[in-house]
Tab-separated table of C-alpha atoms in Angstrom:
chain	number	residue	atom	x	y	z
A	1	ALA	CA	0.077	-0.263	0.138
A	2	GLU	CA	1.462	3.314	-0.766
A	3	ARG	CA	1.298	6.103	2.002
A	4	PRO	CA	0.309	9.283	1.321
A	5	ALA	CA	2.927	11.910	0.160
A	6	THR	CA	2.460	14.026	3.403
A	7	ARG	CA	3.588	11.334	5.885
A	8	ARG	CA	6.768	11.347	7.343
A	9	VAL	CA	8.890	7.912	7.443
A	10	PHE	CA	11.370	7.503	10.562
A	11	SER	CA	13.891	5.051	10.830
A	12	PRO	CA	13.224	3.245	13.885
A	13	ARG	CA	16.142	3.084	16.386
A	14	ALA	CA	17.807	-0.762	16.458
A	15	ASP	CA	20.186	-2.743	18.864
A	16	VAL	CA	21.693	-5.659	17.047
A	17	TYR	CA	23.351	-8.545	19.411
A	18	GLU	CA	24.849	-11.465	18.650
A	19	THR	CA	25.000	-15.025	20.308
A	20	PRO	CA	27.050	-17.695	19.157
A	21	GLU	CA	23.694	-19.094	17.501
A	22	GLU	CA	22.005	-15.956	16.141
A	23	ILE	CA	21.573	-12.434	15.499
A	24	VAL	CA	18.934	-10.418	17.427
A	25	VAL	CA	17.715	-7.345	16.478
A	26	VAL	CA	15.517	-5.250	18.457
A	27	ALA	CA	13.568	-2.323	16.882
A	28	GLU	CA	11.483	0.412	18.474
A	29	LEU	CA	8.179	0.972	16.576
A	30	PRO	CA	5.808	2.944	18.915
A	31	GLY	CA	2.398	2.981	17.411
A	32	VAL	CA	2.764	0.073	15.331
A	33	ASN	CA	0.751	-2.933	15.741
A	34	GLU	CA	0.529	-6.348	14.388
A	35	GLU	CA	-1.795	-5.336	11.234
A	36	SER	CA	0.317	-2.664	10.081
A	37	LEU	CA	3.446	-4.013	10.648
A	38	ASP	CA	4.987	-5.695	7.328
A	39	LEU	CA	8.429	-7.426	7.338
A	40	THR	CA	9.697	-8.469	3.426
A	41	LEU	CA	12.737	-10.692	3.044
A	42	GLU	CA	14.013	-10.140	-0.701
A	43	GLN	CA	17.128	-12.018	-1.732
A	44	ARG	CA	19.392	-10.777	1.323
A	45	GLU	CA	17.728	-7.234	1.897
A	46	LEU	CA	15.010	-7.594	4.948
A	47	THR	CA	12.727	-4.711	5.296
A	48	ILE	CA	10.753	-3.414	8.110
A	49	ARG	CA	7.754	-1.071	7.649
A	50	GLY	CA	5.593	0.129	9.909
A	51	THR	CA	2.263	2.184	9.614
A	52	THR	CA	1.335	4.243	12.876
A	53	THR	CA	-2.227	5.467	13.512
A	54	ALA	CA	-3.795	8.685	15.035
A	55	ALA	CA	-4.998	9.000	18.493
A	56	PRO	CA	-7.018	5.800	19.760
A	57	GLU	CA	-10.494	5.937	19.063
A	58	GLY	CA	-12.472	8.227	21.782
A	59	TYR	CA	-9.129	9.860	22.570
A	60	ARG	CA	-8.118	13.513	21.646
A	61	LEU	CA	-4.477	14.117	21.476
A	62	ILE	CA	-3.203	16.699	23.566
A	63	TYR	CA	0.512	16.075	23.721
A	64	SER	CA	2.883	13.945	21.342
A	65	GLU	CA	6.503	13.130	21.464
A	66	TYR	CA	6.387	10.686	18.688
A	67	GLY	CA	5.154	12.254	15.515
A	68	GLU	CA	2.571	10.360	13.046
A	69	GLY	CA	3.872	8.859	10.548
A	70	ASP	CA	5.554	5.462	9.149
A	71	TYR	CA	8.727	3.327	10.071
A	72	GLU	CA	10.837	1.965	7.388
A	73	ARG	CA	14.459	0.398	7.907
A	74	ARG	CA	16.420	-1.935	5.988
A	75	PHE	CA	19.121	-4.230	6.869
A	76	VAL	CA	21.362	-6.495	4.577
A	77	LEU	CA	21.571	-9.969	5.685
A	78	ALA	CA	25.190	-11.851	5.865
A	79	ASP	CA	24.980	-15.516	4.048
A	80	SER	CA	25.673	-16.835	7.554
A	81	ILE	CA	22.009	-16.145	8.358
A	82	ASP	CA	19.493	-18.942	7.926
A	83	ARG	CA	16.916	-17.037	5.906
A	84	SER	CA	14.438	-19.528	6.397
A	85	GLY	CA	14.206	-19.653	10.346
A	86	ILE	CA	13.653	-16.043	10.863
A	87	ALA	CA	11.225	-15.327	13.803
A	88	ALA	CA	9.358	-11.811	14.487
A	89	GLU	CA	7.957	-10.801	17.608
A	90	LEU	CA	6.135	-7.282	18.179
A	91	LYS	CA	5.365	-6.731	22.102
A	92	ASN	CA	4.409	-3.014	23.213
A	93	GLY	CA	6.018	-1.201	20.417
A	94	VAL	CA	9.332	-3.322	20.519
A	95	LEU	CA	10.061	-5.806	17.593
A	96	GLN	CA	12.235	-8.472	17.841
A	97	LEU	CA	13.519	-10.323	15.486
A	98	ARG	CA	15.561	-13.433	15.729
A	99	LEU	CA	17.917	-14.388	12.928
A	100	PRO	CA	19.755	-17.981	13.258
A	101	LYS	CA	22.953	-18.663	12.156
A	102	VAL	CA	23.519	-21.531	9.074
A	103	LYS	CA	25.114	-24.478	10.811
A	104	GLU	CA	28.186	-23.940	8.645
A	105	ALA	CA	28.565	-20.660	10.549
A	106	LEU	CA	28.351	-21.694	14.112
A	107	ALA	CA	31.797	-21.630	15.879
A	108	ARG	CA	32.979	-24.523	17.249
A	109	LYS	CA	35.785	-25.586	18.960
A	110	ILE	CA	38.615	-27.865	16.796
A	111	PRO	CA	40.399	-30.408	18.408
A	112	VAL	CA	44.208	-30.551	18.333
A	113	LYS	CA	46.153	-33.721	18.323
A	114	ALA	CA	49.432	-34.157	19.518
A	115	GLU	CA	52.107	-36.578	18.602
């Protein structure tokens, strides 16, 4: 869906963490709900798009620190990410993406033999 030309587009703040098994991306998307969130993976590019709405029904906005607009952020994934295993969870305006590493990319201990 196209957004009106007058709507602002924000780049959501994100933190990226790494464990031996996965990469975790945590992005702030205040005002975005599950229905207005779109995650797209095209080849190596992961795109996050979210749309915010005006004040909740029955309320009148009297002060705002978050502007009304949309969110969009793109990440280029390394070849070490298992694209088929990506999982996403949205809770209270915070998106958590879990990007598992392919088995070949996992760190492993290499045994050393001595003679």
